[in-house]
Short mmCIF file of C-alpha atoms and ligand atoms in Angstrom, two decimals:
data_model
loop_
_atom_site.label_atom_id
_atom_site.label_comp_id
_atom_site.label_asym_id
_atom_site.label_seq_id
_atom_site.Cartn_x
_atom_site.Cartn_y
_atom_site.Cartn_z
CA MET W 1 -28.94 210.20 143.03
CA PHE W 2 -28.67 207.40 145.58
CA ASN W 3 -32.07 206.87 147.17
CA VAL W 4 -32.26 203.97 149.58
CA ASN W 5 -36.05 204.03 149.81
CA SER W 6 -36.52 203.54 146.11
CA ILE W 7 -33.73 200.92 146.04
CA ARG W 8 -35.55 198.97 148.75
CA GLN W 9 -38.62 198.77 146.49
CA ASP W 10 -36.53 196.61 144.15
CA PHE W 11 -36.10 193.89 146.79
CA PRO W 12 -39.37 192.00 147.41
CA ILE W 13 -37.91 190.08 150.38
CA LEU W 14 -37.26 193.29 152.33
CA SER W 15 -40.99 193.81 152.85
CA ARG W 16 -41.61 190.44 154.51
CA LYS W 17 -41.94 189.83 158.23
CA VAL W 18 -39.99 187.38 160.33
CA HIS W 19 -41.51 186.23 163.64
CA GLY W 20 -44.08 189.00 163.18
CA LYS W 21 -41.43 191.76 162.90
CA PRO W 22 -40.18 193.53 159.77
CA LEU W 23 -37.14 191.68 158.42
CA VAL W 24 -33.81 193.40 159.12
CA TYR W 25 -31.33 191.57 156.93
CA PHE W 26 -27.76 191.99 158.17
CA ASP W 27 -26.25 188.78 156.82
CA ASN W 28 -25.10 190.26 153.54
CA ALA W 29 -21.56 188.93 153.87
CA ALA W 30 -23.01 185.39 153.70
CA THR W 31 -25.32 186.09 150.79
CA SER W 32 -26.97 189.19 149.38
CA GLN W 33 -30.64 189.63 148.53
CA THR W 34 -31.97 189.59 144.97
CA PRO W 35 -33.65 192.56 143.26
CA LYS W 36 -36.73 192.02 141.11
CA GLN W 37 -34.72 193.03 138.03
CA VAL W 38 -32.68 189.83 138.51
CA ILE W 39 -35.66 187.69 139.55
CA ASP W 40 -37.43 188.84 136.35
CA VAL W 41 -34.50 187.69 134.24
CA ILE W 42 -34.67 184.24 135.86
CA VAL W 43 -38.43 183.98 135.27
CA GLU W 44 -38.04 185.21 131.69
CA TYR W 45 -35.28 182.70 130.96
CA TYR W 46 -37.32 179.70 132.09
CA SER W 47 -40.49 181.08 130.53
CA LYS W 48 -39.01 181.79 127.11
CA HIS W 49 -35.46 180.65 126.38
CA ASN W 50 -34.66 177.51 128.36
CA ALA W 51 -32.46 175.12 126.33
CA ASN W 52 -29.00 173.63 126.45
CA ILE W 53 -26.24 175.86 125.09
CA HIS W 54 -23.50 175.54 122.47
CA ARG W 55 -25.04 172.35 121.10
CA GLY W 56 -28.33 172.71 119.30
CA VAL W 57 -29.00 174.33 115.95
CA HIS W 58 -32.53 175.15 117.04
CA ALA W 59 -33.69 178.65 117.97
CA LEU W 60 -33.98 178.23 121.73
CA SER W 61 -30.48 176.80 121.99
CA GLN W 62 -29.15 179.75 120.00
CA GLU W 63 -30.98 182.23 122.22
CA ALA W 64 -29.78 180.58 125.42
CA THR W 65 -26.22 180.49 124.06
CA ASP W 66 -26.37 184.16 123.07
CA LEU W 67 -27.70 185.22 126.48
CA TYR W 68 -25.08 183.15 128.28
CA GLU W 69 -22.22 184.53 126.18
CA GLN W 70 -23.55 188.09 126.60
CA ALA W 71 -23.41 187.54 130.35
CA ARG W 72 -19.77 186.44 130.04
CA LYS W 73 -19.08 189.71 128.20
CA LYS W 74 -20.80 191.71 130.95
CA ILE W 75 -18.60 190.01 133.52
CA GLN W 76 -15.54 190.68 131.34
CA THR W 77 -16.45 194.36 131.09
CA HIS W 78 -17.24 194.68 134.78
CA PHE W 79 -13.92 193.24 135.92
CA ASN W 80 -12.11 194.73 132.92
CA ALA W 81 -10.57 191.51 131.64
CA ALA W 82 -8.72 191.89 128.33
CA LYS W 83 -10.53 188.93 126.71
CA SER W 84 -13.91 187.31 127.29
CA HIS W 85 -12.38 183.81 127.26
CA GLU W 86 -10.37 184.81 130.34
CA ILE W 87 -13.69 184.63 132.24
CA ILE W 88 -14.59 181.08 133.25
CA PHE W 89 -18.04 180.36 134.66
CA THR W 90 -17.88 178.25 137.81
CA SER W 91 -20.31 177.30 140.56
CA GLY W 92 -18.76 179.96 142.81
CA THR W 93 -15.63 181.11 144.58
CA THR W 94 -14.96 177.73 146.18
CA HIS W 95 -15.09 175.96 142.83
CA SER W 96 -12.89 178.64 141.22
CA ILE W 97 -10.21 178.26 143.90
CA ASN W 98 -10.25 174.49 143.67
CA LEU W 99 -9.88 174.71 139.90
CA VAL W 100 -6.68 176.75 140.26
CA ALA W 101 -5.34 174.68 143.18
CA ASN W 102 -5.89 171.49 141.22
CA GLY W 103 -4.10 172.93 138.20
CA PHE W 104 -1.08 173.95 140.24
CA SER W 105 -0.46 170.29 141.18
CA ASN W 106 1.31 170.06 137.84
CA PHE W 107 3.72 172.92 138.60
CA LEU W 108 4.77 172.35 142.21
CA GLY W 109 7.46 170.24 143.85
CA LYS W 110 8.69 169.75 147.37
CA ASN W 111 10.90 172.83 147.57
CA ASP W 112 8.09 175.12 146.48
CA GLU W 113 6.04 177.31 148.76
CA ILE W 114 2.53 178.77 148.76
CA ILE W 115 1.75 181.83 150.86
CA VAL W 116 -1.75 182.44 152.20
CA SER W 117 -3.00 184.98 154.73
CA ALA W 118 -4.20 184.41 158.29
CA LEU W 119 -7.47 186.16 157.38
CA GLU W 120 -8.74 183.47 155.05
CA HIS W 121 -12.08 181.74 154.68
CA HIS W 122 -11.86 177.93 155.08
CA SER W 123 -12.52 177.56 151.37
CA ASN W 124 -9.21 179.37 150.90
CA ILE W 125 -7.18 177.27 153.30
CA VAL W 126 -8.26 173.69 152.66
CA PRO W 127 -7.59 173.51 148.87
CA TRP W 128 -4.02 174.76 149.43
CA GLN W 129 -3.46 172.26 152.23
CA MET W 130 -4.66 169.51 149.91
CA LEU W 131 -2.39 170.82 147.17
CA CYS W 132 0.58 170.78 149.57
CA GLU W 133 -0.22 167.21 150.59
CA ARG W 134 -0.27 166.12 146.96
CA THR W 135 2.92 167.89 145.92
CA GLY W 136 5.05 168.20 149.06
CA ALA W 137 5.03 172.00 148.75
CA LYS W 138 4.91 174.04 151.96
CA LEU W 139 2.18 176.40 153.12
CA LYS W 140 3.29 179.67 154.74
CA VAL W 141 0.92 182.05 156.48
CA ILE W 142 1.05 185.87 156.64
CA PRO W 143 0.16 186.57 160.29
CA MET W 144 -2.46 189.05 161.52
CA ASN W 145 -2.40 191.67 164.28
CA ASN W 146 -4.89 192.69 166.94
CA GLU W 147 -6.64 195.17 164.64
CA GLY W 148 -7.36 192.27 162.29
CA GLU W 149 -4.85 193.46 159.70
CA LEU W 150 -2.15 191.48 157.93
CA VAL W 151 1.39 192.06 159.21
CA ILE W 152 2.80 193.04 155.87
CA SER W 153 6.45 193.21 157.00
CA GLU W 154 6.15 189.47 157.75
CA PHE W 155 4.88 188.88 154.23
CA ASP W 156 8.06 190.46 152.87
CA THR W 157 10.20 188.02 154.86
CA LEU W 158 8.15 184.97 153.79
CA LEU W 159 8.69 185.72 150.10
CA SER W 160 11.57 183.97 148.34
CA LYS W 161 12.47 182.44 145.01
CA ASN W 162 10.69 179.29 146.27
CA THR W 163 7.35 181.13 146.45
CA LYS W 164 5.26 179.86 143.54
CA LEU W 165 1.82 181.12 144.48
CA VAL W 166 0.39 183.79 146.78
CA PHE W 167 -3.23 183.73 147.78
CA VAL W 168 -5.13 186.41 149.74
CA ASN W 169 -8.67 187.63 150.01
CA HIS W 170 -9.21 191.27 149.14
CA VAL W 171 -11.61 191.64 152.08
CA SER W 172 -11.90 189.31 155.07
CA ASN W 173 -15.43 187.95 155.41
CA ALA W 174 -15.12 187.55 159.18
CA LEU W 175 -13.80 191.04 160.02
CA GLY W 176 -14.26 193.20 156.93
CA THR W 177 -10.58 194.18 156.73
CA VAL W 178 -9.53 195.44 153.29
CA ASN W 179 -6.10 194.00 152.52
CA PRO W 180 -3.44 195.98 150.61
CA ILE W 181 -3.63 193.80 147.51
CA GLU W 182 -1.81 196.20 145.18
CA TYR W 183 1.30 195.91 147.36
CA ILE W 184 0.91 192.13 147.75
CA ILE W 185 0.48 191.60 143.99
CA GLY W 186 3.57 193.69 143.22
CA LYS W 187 5.75 191.86 145.75
CA ALA W 188 4.55 188.42 144.60
CA HIS W 189 5.48 189.27 141.03
CA GLU W 190 8.94 190.49 142.08
CA VAL W 191 9.83 186.91 143.07
CA GLY W 192 8.04 185.44 140.05
CA ALA W 193 5.10 183.97 141.99
CA ALA W 194 1.57 183.82 140.64
CA ILE W 195 -1.10 185.65 142.64
CA LEU W 196 -4.73 184.75 143.16
CA ILE W 197 -7.10 187.27 144.77
CA ASP W 198 -10.35 186.13 146.36
CA GLY W 199 -12.84 188.88 145.59
CA ALA W 200 -15.90 187.12 147.07
CA GLN W 201 -16.19 189.65 149.87
CA SER W 202 -14.79 192.74 148.15
CA SER W 203 -16.60 192.55 144.80
CA PRO W 204 -19.97 193.66 146.27
CA HIS W 205 -18.35 196.94 147.40
CA ILE W 206 -15.23 197.57 145.31
CA LYS W 207 -15.22 197.26 141.53
CA PRO W 208 -11.83 195.79 140.64
CA ASP W 209 -9.86 196.25 137.43
CA VAL W 210 -7.99 193.00 136.92
CA GLN W 211 -5.71 194.48 134.26
CA ALA W 212 -4.73 197.52 136.32
CA LEU W 213 -4.17 195.25 139.33
CA ASP W 214 -2.12 192.94 137.08
CA VAL W 215 -3.49 190.00 139.05
CA ASP W 216 -3.04 186.47 137.65
CA PHE W 217 -6.31 185.04 138.99
CA TYR W 218 -9.36 186.68 140.54
CA VAL W 219 -12.46 184.85 141.82
CA ALA W 220 -15.95 185.87 142.95
CA SER W 221 -19.47 184.49 143.58
CA ALA W 222 -22.68 185.89 142.06
CA HIS W 223 -24.75 185.35 145.21
CA LYS W 224 -22.82 188.02 147.12
CA LEU W 225 -23.41 190.44 144.25
CA CYS W 226 -27.23 190.39 144.17
CA GLY W 227 -27.18 187.37 141.87
CA PRO W 228 -28.27 183.75 142.38
CA THR W 229 -26.45 181.02 144.30
CA GLY W 230 -24.45 178.30 142.57
CA VAL W 231 -22.70 180.47 140.01
CA GLY W 232 -19.48 182.43 140.07
CA MET W 233 -16.43 183.28 138.07
CA LEU W 234 -12.74 182.70 137.66
CA TYR W 235 -10.69 185.33 135.89
CA GLY W 236 -7.31 184.09 134.76
CA LYS W 237 -4.72 185.69 132.52
CA GLU W 238 -4.85 183.91 129.18
CA GLU W 239 -1.25 182.65 129.48
CA TRP W 240 -2.09 181.01 132.83
CA LEU W 241 -5.38 179.50 131.69
CA LYS W 242 -3.59 177.99 128.69
CA LYS W 243 -0.99 176.42 130.98
CA LEU W 244 -3.43 175.04 133.56
CA PRO W 245 -4.76 171.54 132.87
CA PRO W 246 -8.56 171.02 132.74
CA TYR W 247 -10.19 170.44 136.11
CA GLN W 248 -13.10 168.18 135.24
CA GLY W 249 -13.63 165.92 132.23
CA GLY W 250 -16.95 165.79 130.40
CA GLY W 251 -19.00 167.25 127.60
CA GLU W 252 -18.35 170.80 126.38
CA MET W 253 -14.65 170.76 127.40
CA ILE W 254 -13.37 168.54 124.61
CA ALA W 255 -12.39 169.18 121.01
CA GLU W 256 -12.20 165.57 119.90
CA VAL W 257 -12.63 162.31 121.75
CA THR W 258 -11.36 158.89 120.75
CA PHE W 259 -10.44 156.07 123.10
CA GLU W 260 -6.78 156.66 122.24
CA LYS W 261 -6.65 160.34 122.99
CA THR W 262 -8.85 163.32 123.76
CA THR W 263 -7.94 166.88 122.84
CA TYR W 264 -9.33 169.73 124.86
CA ALA W 265 -11.51 172.56 123.71
CA ASP W 266 -10.22 176.12 123.57
CA LEU W 267 -10.74 178.60 126.39
CA PRO W 268 -13.07 179.12 128.11
CA HIS W 269 -14.75 175.77 127.33
CA LYS W 270 -11.73 173.74 128.47
CA PHE W 271 -12.78 174.56 132.05
CA GLU W 272 -16.54 174.33 131.58
CA ALA W 273 -17.32 170.63 131.46
CA GLY W 274 -20.96 169.58 131.43
CA THR W 275 -24.14 171.66 131.31
CA PRO W 276 -23.48 174.78 133.37
CA ASN W 277 -25.86 176.88 135.45
CA ILE W 278 -27.03 178.68 132.31
CA CYS W 279 -29.81 180.70 133.91
CA GLY W 280 -27.52 181.51 136.85
CA GLY W 281 -24.83 182.87 134.53
CA ILE W 282 -27.36 185.05 132.71
CA ALA W 283 -28.74 186.30 136.05
CA PHE W 284 -25.18 187.02 137.22
CA GLY W 285 -24.85 189.39 134.26
CA ALA W 286 -28.18 191.02 135.14
CA ALA W 287 -27.06 191.47 138.76
CA LEU W 288 -23.91 193.29 137.63
CA ASP W 289 -26.06 195.52 135.41
CA TYR W 290 -28.27 196.30 138.39
CA MET W 291 -25.37 197.22 140.67
CA ASN W 292 -23.55 199.22 138.01
CA ASN W 293 -26.73 201.15 137.42
CA ILE W 294 -26.65 202.29 141.04
CA GLY W 295 -22.89 202.74 140.84
CA PHE W 296 -20.18 201.18 142.97
CA GLU W 297 -18.90 204.52 144.23
CA ALA W 298 -22.33 205.49 145.51
CA ILE W 299 -22.72 202.02 147.05
CA ALA W 300 -19.35 202.22 148.83
CA ALA W 301 -19.96 205.75 150.12
CA TYR W 302 -23.39 204.88 151.52
CA GLU W 303 -22.16 201.66 153.12
CA GLN W 304 -19.31 203.57 154.76
CA GLU W 305 -21.91 205.85 156.33
CA LEU W 306 -23.78 202.82 157.68
CA LEU W 307 -20.53 201.33 159.00
CA ASP W 308 -19.51 204.54 160.80
CA TYR W 309 -22.97 204.99 162.29
CA ALA W 310 -23.30 201.37 163.46
CA THR W 311 -19.76 201.31 164.91
CA LYS W 312 -20.44 204.46 166.91
CA GLU W 313 -23.83 203.28 168.19
CA LEU W 314 -22.75 199.74 169.05
CA LEU W 315 -19.65 200.92 170.94
CA MET W 316 -21.92 202.88 173.28
CA ILE W 317 -23.16 199.55 174.66
CA ASP W 318 -21.23 198.60 177.82
CA GLY W 319 -19.27 195.36 177.48
CA LEU W 320 -19.52 195.24 173.68
CA LYS W 321 -16.26 194.55 171.88
CA ILE W 322 -15.70 194.85 168.16
CA TYR W 323 -13.19 192.50 166.48
CA GLY W 324 -11.51 193.93 163.40
CA THR W 325 -10.77 197.60 163.90
CA SER W 326 -8.71 198.37 160.82
CA GLU W 327 -9.13 201.81 159.29
CA HIS W 328 -9.72 200.04 155.99
CA LYS W 329 -12.90 198.04 156.29
CA THR W 330 -16.05 197.22 154.37
CA ALA W 331 -19.39 197.37 156.17
CA VAL W 332 -18.89 194.34 158.43
CA ILE W 333 -19.02 194.47 162.23
CA SER W 334 -17.97 191.39 164.20
CA PHE W 335 -18.65 191.76 167.91
CA ASN W 336 -19.31 190.03 171.22
CA LEU W 337 -21.02 190.97 174.46
CA GLU W 338 -18.87 190.27 177.49
CA GLY W 339 -19.75 186.95 179.13
CA ILE W 340 -22.46 186.06 176.57
CA HIS W 341 -22.19 183.42 173.85
CA PRO W 342 -22.64 184.87 170.33
CA TYR W 343 -25.15 182.14 169.46
CA ASP W 344 -27.48 183.32 172.23
CA VAL W 345 -27.29 186.92 171.01
CA GLY W 346 -28.07 185.78 167.46
CA THR W 347 -31.08 183.78 168.64
CA ILE W 348 -32.60 186.73 170.48
CA LEU W 349 -31.97 189.03 167.52
CA ASP W 350 -33.68 186.52 165.23
CA GLN W 351 -36.79 186.60 167.43
CA GLN W 352 -36.93 190.31 166.65
CA GLY W 353 -36.65 189.71 162.91
CA ILE W 354 -32.97 190.67 162.75
CA ALA W 355 -30.79 188.31 160.70
CA VAL W 356 -27.11 188.24 161.71
CA ARG W 357 -24.53 185.53 161.46
CA THR W 358 -23.04 183.93 164.54
CA GLY W 359 -20.11 181.53 164.81
CA HIS W 360 -16.64 181.33 163.35
CA HIS W 361 -17.71 182.55 159.86
CA CYS W 362 -15.63 179.82 158.16
CA ALA W 363 -12.54 181.51 159.58
CA GLN W 364 -11.58 179.50 162.64
CA PRO W 365 -7.91 180.62 162.65
CA ILE W 366 -9.09 184.22 163.22
CA MET W 367 -11.27 183.14 166.15
CA ASP W 368 -8.33 181.16 167.58
CA TYR W 369 -6.17 184.28 167.33
CA TYR W 370 -8.65 186.22 169.48
CA ASN W 371 -9.25 183.13 171.63
CA ILE W 372 -13.03 183.30 171.20
CA PRO W 373 -15.53 180.66 169.98
CA GLY W 374 -16.99 183.04 167.45
CA THR W 375 -18.64 186.42 167.03
CA VAL W 376 -21.93 188.01 166.12
CA ARG W 377 -21.47 189.46 162.65
CA ALA W 378 -23.68 192.18 161.22
CA SER W 379 -22.86 192.94 157.59
CA PHE W 380 -24.56 195.78 155.77
CA SER W 381 -25.53 196.35 152.19
CA PHE W 382 -26.60 199.39 150.20
CA TYR W 383 -30.29 198.54 150.76
CA ASN W 384 -29.98 198.72 154.57
CA THR W 385 -30.88 201.82 156.59
CA LYS W 386 -29.89 203.65 159.77
CA GLU W 387 -33.32 202.81 161.21
CA GLU W 388 -32.46 199.15 160.81
CA ILE W 389 -29.19 199.77 162.65
CA ASP W 390 -31.18 201.39 165.46
CA ALA W 391 -33.28 198.19 165.61
CA LEU W 392 -30.06 196.16 165.85
CA VAL W 393 -28.73 198.32 168.67
CA SER W 394 -31.91 198.00 170.71
CA GLY W 395 -32.01 194.27 169.94
CA VAL W 396 -28.46 193.84 171.24
CA LYS W 397 -29.35 195.78 174.38
CA LYS W 398 -32.38 193.56 174.90
CA ALA W 399 -30.22 190.44 174.46
CA GLN W 400 -27.80 191.80 177.03
CA ARG W 401 -30.61 192.42 179.55
CA MET W 402 -32.08 188.96 179.01
CA LEU W 403 -28.82 187.04 179.10
CA SER W 404 -26.78 188.66 181.85
C1 PLP Y 501 -18.24 183.63 150.72
C2 PLP Y 501 -16.78 183.55 150.59
C3 PLP Y 501 -16.14 182.47 149.97
C4 PLP Y 501 -16.90 181.26 149.49
O1 PLP Y 501 -17.81 181.57 148.50
P1 PLP Y 501 -18.82 180.45 147.94
O2 PLP Y 501 -19.80 181.22 147.12
O3 PLP Y 501 -19.45 179.81 149.15
O4 PLP Y 501 -18.02 179.47 147.17
C5 PLP Y 501 -14.79 182.51 149.84
N1 PLP Y 501 -14.07 183.54 150.28
C6 PLP Y 501 -14.64 184.62 150.89
C7 PLP Y 501 -13.78 185.75 151.34
C8 PLP Y 501 -16.01 184.66 151.06
O5 PLP Y 501 -16.58 185.70 151.66
#
């Protein structure tokens, strides 16, 4: 049974105070908090197993290698990849996307097109712009509507035989909109394009099945999934990962090196140059264990309750407007108070111990669409409570009184 009070006991940070008030952490879309089960794994790794992997014959190196490869298997199982070498460890979503974008330089020419969505994070726009500059390919954008949804009929008209790659996030980090990726994947494949799904914002709420989705690439970051920062994953279908050139040169990614010619290691090592974030990878596996233990269905159902409650309560405040009103959302609420800058609201909330994000949320094109400088974003996780939402609502009211 889902019990938020016992879950909260797992997160040491949730019992600290900020500015003398109990911490209310509503910045989960930026990074999630870490349960003691994951912290323990990190402490245990550095206390007992720390060594470099895949290199030494000594015991510690073997242990570290085993733990790291077990974590890869956990990630494989979680995302239901067919093969463990289809999971590449990276430093996070941004790194994963750049790895794919860099590889596609080899396949694109000036008549080719890449389609991205208007709901993207900057880390999902810039690498494709750089790729287009290098290759002469064109970038096309699926537009959004006032509800913060993609205009899917426009996507259909953008697709053509020139489309080589389609890139969308599953969930928008700025608005929480859940995009219809099954449809998008199917349509992309009809014209023979590859499809990359950014799961950074959806993976904490929706457990994906990369084989059932038939997606070519899928990326995520551990730190949004109760794991540590600086580690993430790239899933790629084996046939694609074999075709893509290596991203970085270095140790671990080579089979044989002479000054005449270097041959590359097999998957996944071809894409894992240098000493990786070994402890981070192992902790990523532990974080998935932790969340699976609670269960993603229970997590999603509880977060939906929080979203419905917070939406209803916040909308009772005069002059409060919510951006992103799709029926299909994760627990993210982006809002503004009429005539008040989001930064000022965030500052007053912080004084009351309430952590929200303010600004453009790395999604300036969305803010431009609404013609606003930014929003206040409260994003909820399964360890948040309705009482904390009540604290947010009274904090917002207080900010309104002080600032208007
Ligand atoms: C957080 C986020 C990213 C970037 O993730 P990093 O861990 O900073 O690399 C990319 N896309 C979306 C949708 C995100 O929410």
